[in-house]
Coordinates of C-alpha atoms in Angstrom, one line a residue:
X1 CA -3.8 14.1 -28.4
X2 CA -1.9 11.9 -26.0
X3 CA -3.9 8.8 -24.9
X4 CA -3.5 6.1 -22.2
X5 CA -0.8 3.5 -22.9
X6 CA -2.0 0.1 -23.8
X7 CA 1.5 -1.5 -23.4
X8 CA 4.1 -1.3 -20.7
X9 CA 7.5 -0.5 -22.1
X10 CA 9.4 -1.4 -18.9
X11 CA 12.9 -0.2 -19.8
X12 CA 11.7 3.1 -21.2
X13 CA 11.3 6.5 -19.6
X14 CA 10.6 8.3 -22.9
X15 CA 6.9 8.7 -22.5
X16 CA 5.0 10.5 -19.7
X17 CA 3.2 7.2 -19.0
X18 CA 6.4 5.3 -18.3
X19 CA 8.0 8.1 -16.4
X20 CA 4.9 8.2 -14.2
X21 CA 5.0 4.5 -13.7
X22 CA 8.6 4.3 -12.6
X23 CA 8.7 7.4 -10.5
X24 CA 5.3 6.5 -8.7
X25 CA 6.7 3.2 -7.7
X26 CA 9.9 4.7 -6.5
X27 CA 8.1 7.4 -4.5
X28 CA 5.9 4.6 -3.1
X29 CA 8.9 2.5 -2.2
X30 CA 10.5 5.5 -0.3
X31 CA 7.3 6.2 1.5
X32 CA 6.8 2.5 2.6
X33 CA 10.4 2.3 3.6
X34 CA 9.8 5.3 5.8
X35 CA 6.5 4.0 7.1
X36 CA 7.8 0.8 8.3
X37 CA 11.4 1.8 9.2
X38 CA 10.6 1.8 12.8
X39 CA 9.0 -1.7 12.9
X40 CA 12.2 -3.9 12.8
X41 CA 13.8 -1.6 15.3
X42 CA 10.9 -2.1 17.8
X43 CA 12.8 -4.7 19.9
X44 CA 15.5 -2.0 20.6
X45 CA 13.0 0.8 21.1
X46 CA 10.8 -1.4 23.3
X47 CA 13.7 -2.0 25.6
X48 CA 14.9 1.5 25.7
X49 CA 11.5 2.9 26.6
X50 CA 10.4 -0.1 28.6
X51 CA 7.3 -0.5 26.5
X52 CA 4.5 -3.1 27.4
X53 CA 2.8 -5.2 24.7
X54 CA -0.2 -2.8 25.0
X55 CA 2.0 0.1 24.3
X56 CA 3.6 -1.6 21.3
X57 CA 0.0 -2.2 20.1
X58 CA -0.8 1.4 20.5
X59 CA 2.2 2.4 18.5
X60 CA 1.1 -0.1 15.7
X61 CA -2.3 1.3 15.7
X62 CA -1.1 4.8 15.6
X63 CA 1.2 4.0 12.6
X64 CA -1.9 3.1 10.5
X65 CA -4.8 5.0 12.0
X66 CA -4.2 8.4 10.5
X67 CA -3.7 6.8 7.1
X68 CA -7.4 6.0 7.0
X69 CA -8.3 9.7 7.0
X70 CA -5.5 10.8 4.7
X71 CA -6.3 8.0 2.2
X72 CA -9.9 9.2 2.2
X73 CA -8.9 12.8 1.5
X74 CA -6.0 12.2 -0.9
X75 CA -7.9 10.2 -3.5
X76 CA -10.4 13.0 -4.1
X77 CA -7.5 15.5 -4.0
X78 CA -6.0 13.8 -7.0
X79 CA -9.1 14.4 -8.9
X80 CA -9.1 18.1 -7.9
X81 CA -5.4 19.0 -8.0
X82 CA -3.7 16.1 -9.8
X83 CA -1.5 13.3 -8.6
X84 CA 1.8 15.3 -9.2
X85 CA 0.9 18.0 -6.7
X86 CA -0.7 15.5 -4.3
X87 CA 2.4 13.2 -4.3
X88 CA 4.9 16.0 -4.0
X89 CA 3.0 17.5 -1.0
X90 CA 2.6 14.2 0.7
X91 CA 6.4 13.5 0.4
X92 CA 7.4 16.9 1.8
X93 CA 4.9 17.0 4.7
X94 CA 5.5 13.3 5.5
X95 CA 9.1 13.8 5.8
X96 CA 8.6 16.1 8.9
X97 CA 7.4 13.3 11.3
X98 CA 9.8 10.8 9.8
X99 CA 12.7 13.0 10.8
X100 CA 10.9 14.0 14.0
X101 CA 10.7 10.3 15.4
X102 CA 14.5 10.2 15.5
X103 CA 14.2 12.9 18.2
X104 CA 11.7 11.3 20.4
X105 CA 12.7 10.7 24.0
X106 CA 9.8 9.0 25.5
X107 CA 6.9 6.6 24.7
X108 CA 4.5 9.7 24.4
X109 CA 6.7 11.5 21.8
X110 CA 7.4 8.4 19.9
X111 CA 3.7 7.6 19.7
X112 CA 3.0 11.2 18.5
X113 CA 5.5 11.1 15.6
X114 CA 4.5 7.5 14.7
X115 CA 1.0 8.8 14.3
X116 CA 2.3 11.5 11.9
X117 CA 4.3 8.9 9.9
X118 CA 1.2 7.1 9.2
X119 CA 0.1 9.7 6.7
X120 CA 2.7 8.6 4.2
X121 CA 0.8 5.4 3.9
X122 CA -1.6 7.3 1.7
X123 CA 1.1 7.3 -1.0
X124 CA -0.5 4.1 -2.2
X125 CA -3.7 5.8 -3.3
X126 CA -1.8 8.4 -5.4
X127 CA 0.3 5.6 -6.9
X128 CA -2.8 3.6 -8.0
X129 CA -4.5 6.7 -9.2
X130 CA -1.6 7.8 -11.3
X131 CA -1.1 4.5 -13.0
X132 CA -4.9 4.2 -13.6
X133 CA -5.1 7.5 -15.5
X134 CA -1.9 6.7 -17.5
X135 CA -2.7 3.1 -18.7
X136 CA -5.5 1.6 -20.7
X137 CA -7.8 -1.4 -19.6
X138 CA -5.6 -4.0 -21.4
X139 CA -2.7 -3.4 -19.0
X140 CA -4.0 -1.3 -16.1
X141 CA -4.3 -4.2 -13.8
X142 CA -0.7 -5.1 -14.4
X143 CA 0.5 -1.5 -14.2
X144 CA -1.4 -0.9 -10.9
X145 CA -0.2 -4.1 -9.3
X146 CA 3.4 -3.8 -10.6
X147 CA 3.8 -0.2 -9.3
X148 CA 2.1 -1.0 -6.0
X149 CA 4.0 -4.2 -5.5
X150 CA 7.4 -2.7 -6.2
X151 CA 6.6 0.2 -4.0
X152 CA 5.3 -2.1 -1.3
X153 CA 8.7 -3.8 -1.3
X154 CA 9.9 -0.7 0.5
X155 CA 8.4 -2.2 3.6
X156 CA 10.3 -5.4 3.2
X157 CA 13.5 -3.6 2.4
X158 CA 13.1 -1.5 5.7
X159 CA 12.6 -4.8 7.7
X160 CA 15.9 -6.3 6.2
X161 CA 18.1 -3.1 5.9
X162 CA 17.3 -1.0 9.1
X163 CA 18.8 -3.6 11.5
X164 CA 21.9 -3.8 9.2
X165 CA 22.2 -0.1 9.2
X166 CA 22.0 0.1 13.0
X167 CA 24.5 -2.7 13.2
X168 CA 26.9 -0.8 10.9
X169 CA 26.5 2.4 13.1
X170 CA 27.2 0.3 16.2
X171 CA 30.4 -1.0 14.7
X172 CA 31.5 2.5 14.1
X173 CA 31.2 3.3 17.7
X174 CA 27.7 4.9 17.8
X175 CA 25.7 3.8 20.9
X176 CA 22.5 1.7 20.5
X177 CA 20.3 4.7 21.7
X178 CA 21.7 7.0 19.2
X179 CA 22.1 4.4 16.4
X180 CA 18.5 3.8 15.8
X181 CA 17.8 7.5 15.8
X182 CA 20.6 8.2 13.2
X183 CA 19.2 5.3 11.0
X184 CA 15.8 6.8 11.0
X185 CA 17.1 10.0 9.5
X186 CA 17.8 8.2 6.3
X187 CA 14.2 7.6 5.0
X188 CA 13.3 11.2 5.8
X189 CA 16.0 12.6 3.7
X190 CA 15.1 10.3 0.8
X191 CA 11.5 11.5 0.9
X192 CA 12.6 15.1 0.4
X193 CA 14.8 14.1 -2.5
X194 CA 12.0 12.1 -4.1
X195 CA 9.6 15.0 -3.9
X196 CA 11.9 17.0 -6.1
X197 CA 12.2 14.3 -8.7
X198 CA 8.5 13.7 -8.8
X199 CA 7.7 17.4 -9.3
X200 CA 10.2 17.8 -12.0
X201 CA 9.7 14.7 -14.1
X202 CA 6.0 13.7 -13.9
X203 CA 2.7 15.0 -15.2
X204 CA -0.8 14.3 -14.1
X205 CA -2.2 12.5 -17.1
X206 CA -1.2 11.7 -20.8
X207 CA -2.6 15.1 -21.9
X208 CA -0.6 17.1 -19.4
X209 CA -1.1 18.7 -16.0
X210 CA -4.7 19.3 -14.7
X211 CA -4.1 23.0 -14.1
X212 CA -2.7 23.6 -17.6
X213 CA -5.7 21.6 -19.1
X214 CA -8.3 23.7 -17.2
X215 CA -6.6 26.9 -18.3
X216 CA -6.9 25.7 -21.8
X217 CA -10.5 25.0 -21.4
X218 CA -10.2 21.2 -21.2
X219 CA -12.4 19.8 -18.4
X220 CA -11.2 16.8 -16.4
X221 CA -13.0 14.0 -14.7
X222 CA -11.3 11.0 -13.2
X223 CA -8.1 12.1 -15.2
X224 CA -9.9 12.1 -18.6
X225 CA -10.6 15.1 -20.8
X226 CA -13.8 16.0 -22.3
X227 CA -16.1 16.0 -19.3
X228 CA -17.2 18.3 -16.6
X229 CA -14.7 18.5 -13.8
X230 CA -15.4 16.3 -10.7
X231 CA -14.5 18.0 -7.5
X232 CA -13.0 16.1 -4.7
X233 CA -16.3 16.1 -2.6
X234 CA -18.3 15.0 -5.7
X235 CA -15.9 12.2 -6.4
X236 CA -16.1 11.0 -2.8
X237 CA -19.9 11.1 -2.8
X238 CA -20.2 9.1 -6.0
X239 CA -17.8 6.5 -4.8
X240 CA -19.4 6.2 -1.4
X241 CA -22.8 5.5 -3.0
X242 CA -21.5 2.4 -4.8
X243 CA -21.9 -0.8 -2.8
X244 CA -19.1 -2.5 -4.6
X245 CA -16.7 0.0 -3.3
X246 CA -17.5 -1.0 0.4
X247 CA -17.3 -4.7 -0.5
X248 CA -13.8 -4.1 -1.8
X249 CA -13.1 -1.9 1.3
X250 CA -13.7 -5.0 3.4
X251 CA -11.7 -7.4 1.2
X252 CA -8.8 -4.9 1.1
X253 CA -8.9 -4.6 4.8
X254 CA -8.5 -8.3 4.9
X255 CA -5.5 -8.5 2.6
X256 CA -3.6 -5.2 2.8
X257 CA -4.6 -4.7 6.4
X258 CA -3.1 -8.1 7.3
X259 CA 0.0 -7.1 5.3
X260 CA 0.5 -4.0 7.3
X261 CA -0.2 -5.8 10.6
X262 CA 2.5 -8.5 9.8
X263 CA 5.0 -5.7 8.8
X264 CA 4.4 -4.2 12.3
X265 CA 4.6 -7.3 14.4
X266 CA 6.7 -9.8 12.5
X267 CA 10.1 -8.7 14.1
X268 CA 8.7 -8.7 17.6
X269 CA 7.0 -12.0 17.0
X270 CA 10.2 -13.8 15.8
X271 CA 12.3 -12.3 18.6
X272 CA 9.8 -13.1 21.4
X273 CA 8.2 -16.3 20.1
X274 CA 11.2 -18.0 18.4
X275 CA 14.2 -16.2 20.3
X276 CA 15.7 -15.0 17.1
X277 CA 18.4 -12.2 17.1
X278 CA 17.3 -8.7 15.9
X279 CA 19.2 -9.2 12.5
X280 CA 17.7 -12.8 12.0
X281 CA 14.2 -11.5 12.8
X282 CA 14.6 -8.6 10.4
X283 CA 15.6 -10.9 7.6
X284 CA 12.7 -13.3 8.3
X285 CA 10.2 -10.4 8.5
X286 CA 11.8 -8.7 5.4
X287 CA 11.2 -11.7 3.3
X288 CA 7.5 -11.2 3.7
X289 CA 7.6 -7.6 2.4
X290 CA 10.0 -8.5 -0.4
X291 CA 7.4 -10.8 -1.9
X292 CA 5.8 -7.6 -3.1
X293 CA 8.5 -7.3 -5.7
X294 CA 6.6 -9.8 -7.9
X295 CA 3.6 -11.1 -6.0
X296 CA 1.4 -7.9 -6.4
X297 CA 2.3 -7.7 -10.0
X298 CA 1.5 -11.3 -10.5
X299 CA -2.0 -10.8 -9.0
X300 CA -2.7 -8.0 -11.4
X301 CA -1.2 -9.7 -14.4
X302 CA -3.3 -12.8 -13.8
X303 CA -6.4 -10.7 -13.3
X304 CA -5.8 -9.0 -16.7
X305 CA -5.2 -12.3 -18.4
X306 CA -8.3 -13.9 -17.0
X307 CA -10.4 -10.9 -18.0
X308 CA -9.1 -11.1 -21.6
X309 CA -9.9 -14.8 -21.8
X310 CA -13.2 -14.7 -19.9
X311 CA -15.3 -11.8 -18.6
X312 CA -14.5 -9.0 -16.2
X313 CA -16.0 -11.1 -13.5
X314 CA -13.1 -13.5 -13.9
X315 CA -11.3 -10.8 -11.9
X316 CA -13.8 -11.2 -9.1
X317 CA -13.4 -14.9 -9.0
X318 CA -9.6 -14.7 -8.9
X319 CA -9.8 -12.3 -5.8
X320 CA -12.2 -14.8 -4.0
X321 CA -9.7 -17.7 -4.6
X322 CA -6.8 -15.7 -3.4
X323 CA -8.6 -14.6 -0.2
X324 CA -9.3 -18.2 0.6
X325 CA -5.7 -19.1 0.1
X326 CA -4.6 -16.2 2.3
X327 CA -6.9 -17.2 5.2
X328 CA -5.7 -20.8 5.1
X329 CA -2.0 -19.8 4.9
X330 CA -2.4 -17.4 7.8
X331 CA -4.0 -20.1 10.0
X332 CA -0.8 -22.3 9.2
X333 CA 1.5 -19.5 10.2
X334 CA -0.3 -19.0 13.5
X335 CA -0.1 -22.6 14.4
X336 CA 3.5 -23.2 13.2
X337 CA 5.6 -24.4 16.2
X338 CA 9.1 -24.1 14.7
X339 CA 10.9 -21.1 13.1
X340 CA 11.4 -22.9 9.7
X341 CA 7.8 -23.8 9.4
X342 CA 6.8 -20.4 10.5
X343 CA 8.9 -18.7 7.8
X344 CA 7.5 -21.1 5.1
X345 CA 4.0 -20.6 6.1
X346 CA 4.5 -16.8 6.2
X347 CA 5.9 -16.8 2.6
X348 CA 2.9 -19.1 1.4
X349 CA 0.2 -16.9 2.9
X350 CA 2.2 -13.8 2.0
X351 CA 2.1 -14.8 -1.6
X352 CA -1.7 -15.1 -1.5
X353 CA -1.9 -11.8 0.5
X354 CA 0.1 -9.8 -2.1
X355 CA -1.6 -11.3 -5.0
X356 CA -4.9 -10.5 -3.5
X357 CA -3.9 -6.9 -3.0
X358 CA -2.9 -6.7 -6.7
X359 CA -6.2 -8.4 -7.8
X360 CA -8.1 -5.9 -5.8
X361 CA -6.7 -2.9 -7.4
X362 CA -7.0 -4.6 -10.9
X363 CA -10.8 -4.3 -10.2
X364 CA -10.7 -0.6 -9.0
X365 CA -10.5 1.1 -12.4
X366 CA -13.7 -0.7 -13.5
X367 CA -15.9 0.2 -10.4
X368 CA -16.6 3.9 -11.4
X369 CA -14.1 5.5 -13.7
X370 CA -15.9 8.9 -13.3
X371 CA -15.0 8.9 -9.5
X372 CA -11.6 7.2 -9.6
X373 CA -10.0 9.2 -6.9
X374 CA -13.0 8.6 -4.5
X375 CA -13.0 4.8 -5.3
X376 CA -9.3 4.4 -4.9
X377 CA -9.3 6.5 -1.7
X378 CA -12.1 4.6 0.0
X379 CA -10.9 1.1 -0.8
X380 CA -7.3 2.1 0.1
X381 CA -8.6 3.3 3.5
X382 CA -10.1 -0.1 3.9
X383 CA -6.7 -1.6 4.1
X384 CA -5.7 0.6 7.1
X385 CA -9.1 0.1 8.8
X386 CA -8.2 -3.7 8.7
X387 CA -4.7 -3.0 10.2
X388 CA -6.2 -0.8 13.0
X389 CA -8.8 -3.5 13.8
X390 CA -6.0 -6.2 13.9
X391 CA -4.1 -3.9 16.3
X392 CA -7.0 -3.5 18.6
X393 CA -7.5 -7.2 18.5
X394 CA -3.9 -7.9 19.5
X395 CA -4.3 -5.4 22.3
X396 CA -7.4 -7.3 23.4
X397 CA -6.0 -10.8 23.3
X398 CA -2.6 -9.9 24.5
X399 CA -1.2 -12.7 22.4
X400 CA 0.1 -12.4 18.9
X401 CA -0.4 -16.1 17.9
X402 CA -4.0 -16.1 19.2
X403 CA -4.6 -12.8 17.3
X404 CA -3.3 -14.5 14.0
X405 CA -5.6 -17.4 14.5
X406 CA -8.7 -15.1 14.8
X407 CA -7.6 -13.0 11.9
X408 CA -7.4 -16.1 9.6
X409 CA -11.1 -16.8 10.2
X410 CA -12.0 -13.3 9.5
X411 CA -10.0 -13.3 6.2
X412 CA -11.9 -16.5 5.2
X413 CA -15.2 -14.7 5.9
X414 CA -14.1 -11.7 3.9
X415 CA -13.8 -13.8 0.8
X416 CA -17.6 -13.8 0.6
X417 CA -17.4 -10.0 0.1
X418 CA -15.0 -10.6 -2.8
X419 CA -17.4 -12.9 -4.7
X420 CA -20.3 -10.5 -4.0
X421 CA -18.6 -7.7 -6.0
X422 CA -19.8 -9.3 -9.3
X423 CA -20.0 -6.6 -12.0
X424 CA -22.9 -6.1 -14.3
X425 CA -23.1 -5.5 -18.0
X426 CA -23.7 -1.7 -17.3
X427 CA -20.5 -1.5 -15.3
X428 CA -18.6 -3.5 -18.1
X429 CA -19.7 -0.9 -20.7
X430 CA -17.8 1.8 -19.0
X431 CA -14.2 0.5 -19.4
X432 CA -15.1 -0.7 -22.9
X433 CA -16.0 2.9 -23.8
X434 CA -12.7 4.1 -22.4
X435 CA -10.8 1.4 -24.4
X436 CA -12.5 2.4 -27.7
X437 CA -11.7 6.0 -27.0
X438 CA -8.0 5.4 -26.6
X439 CA -7.5 2.5 -29.0

């Protein structure tokens, strides 16, 4: 019987594990590209619709608010229906508001479609679920972080490429008002194409698809065979009763939530605060997102290595240290008075932020493997709660720099939640049993 992979054959697509790995980060990349495609164009959209800072804050909040609910739902749905069906459905449904936002003619219609686009942010949970059920404990941290990091880079790619795409359209004679709308059609089409590829070339777990396994009398729990099936609601209830899930909910809000917030405000901040052009601001903001190409994977890889040399709580200690670095770096970014120092500070704190995200999900498979979908969904939703809270904070202060300063202090406080996760021997036994089963 097929088992979880204990190695990552990066240049192979010959196994279901590696096909899932590559297609899940590609799908995630497309989803994040679509999710953040509007952000670098906000200076244009802000001018066209005459938006106030409060309205920009509302749009940013809308972009991440619905993701909270969808992440809570989609994790348990992976347990019930399998990640293949969940991802294909999300890609197809998510493409509708992505295409719709290009047709918006007012602040209200733009806000409505931006709210709908937020649902594609739940792609992260499916990505983490799929890699968690495909890879064994020796490499699951690295697999989770690499897939999430490369997918996350879609946000950075959108920051850098969308202004260039609009610029190219303007050179072809397209008006600015039409140019940003045409540009936003691209990610919507890509999502539809990706849905077809995911459906055709992936399977739910190493043993096959959940529907086929159930039909053959093989019960499924958390993506594993040999147990009674865990329904979506049961997975959610089990995860929500675990205090470590809520501690990581907070820490993920303080790392991934900050990451989303920076994606949404960076271009506007560089244009308004440092008077950069749209293209310059897009490149500066894009550099933050493109750190995900390696930084998330680095966080997961270091977590795996420390756990092999020490104990599973070495993963916890690493997350604590990374959160401290993130908070200190964010404070530096908030206080930077020149664009060069601001970009350097953003890259430094961005490195810690992305690594902390990777280190968080290197812990997720070890919290409760019998309710993996619920755990992944709740913790993932924490990231969006953090982003929404940051959006409301910016709306309250009316000043981005002041908001960043306050957020830096909150990140430092959240590091206490990271160190409080401390796993017990009873929790340690669970992944060991899984490891022995697939060795």
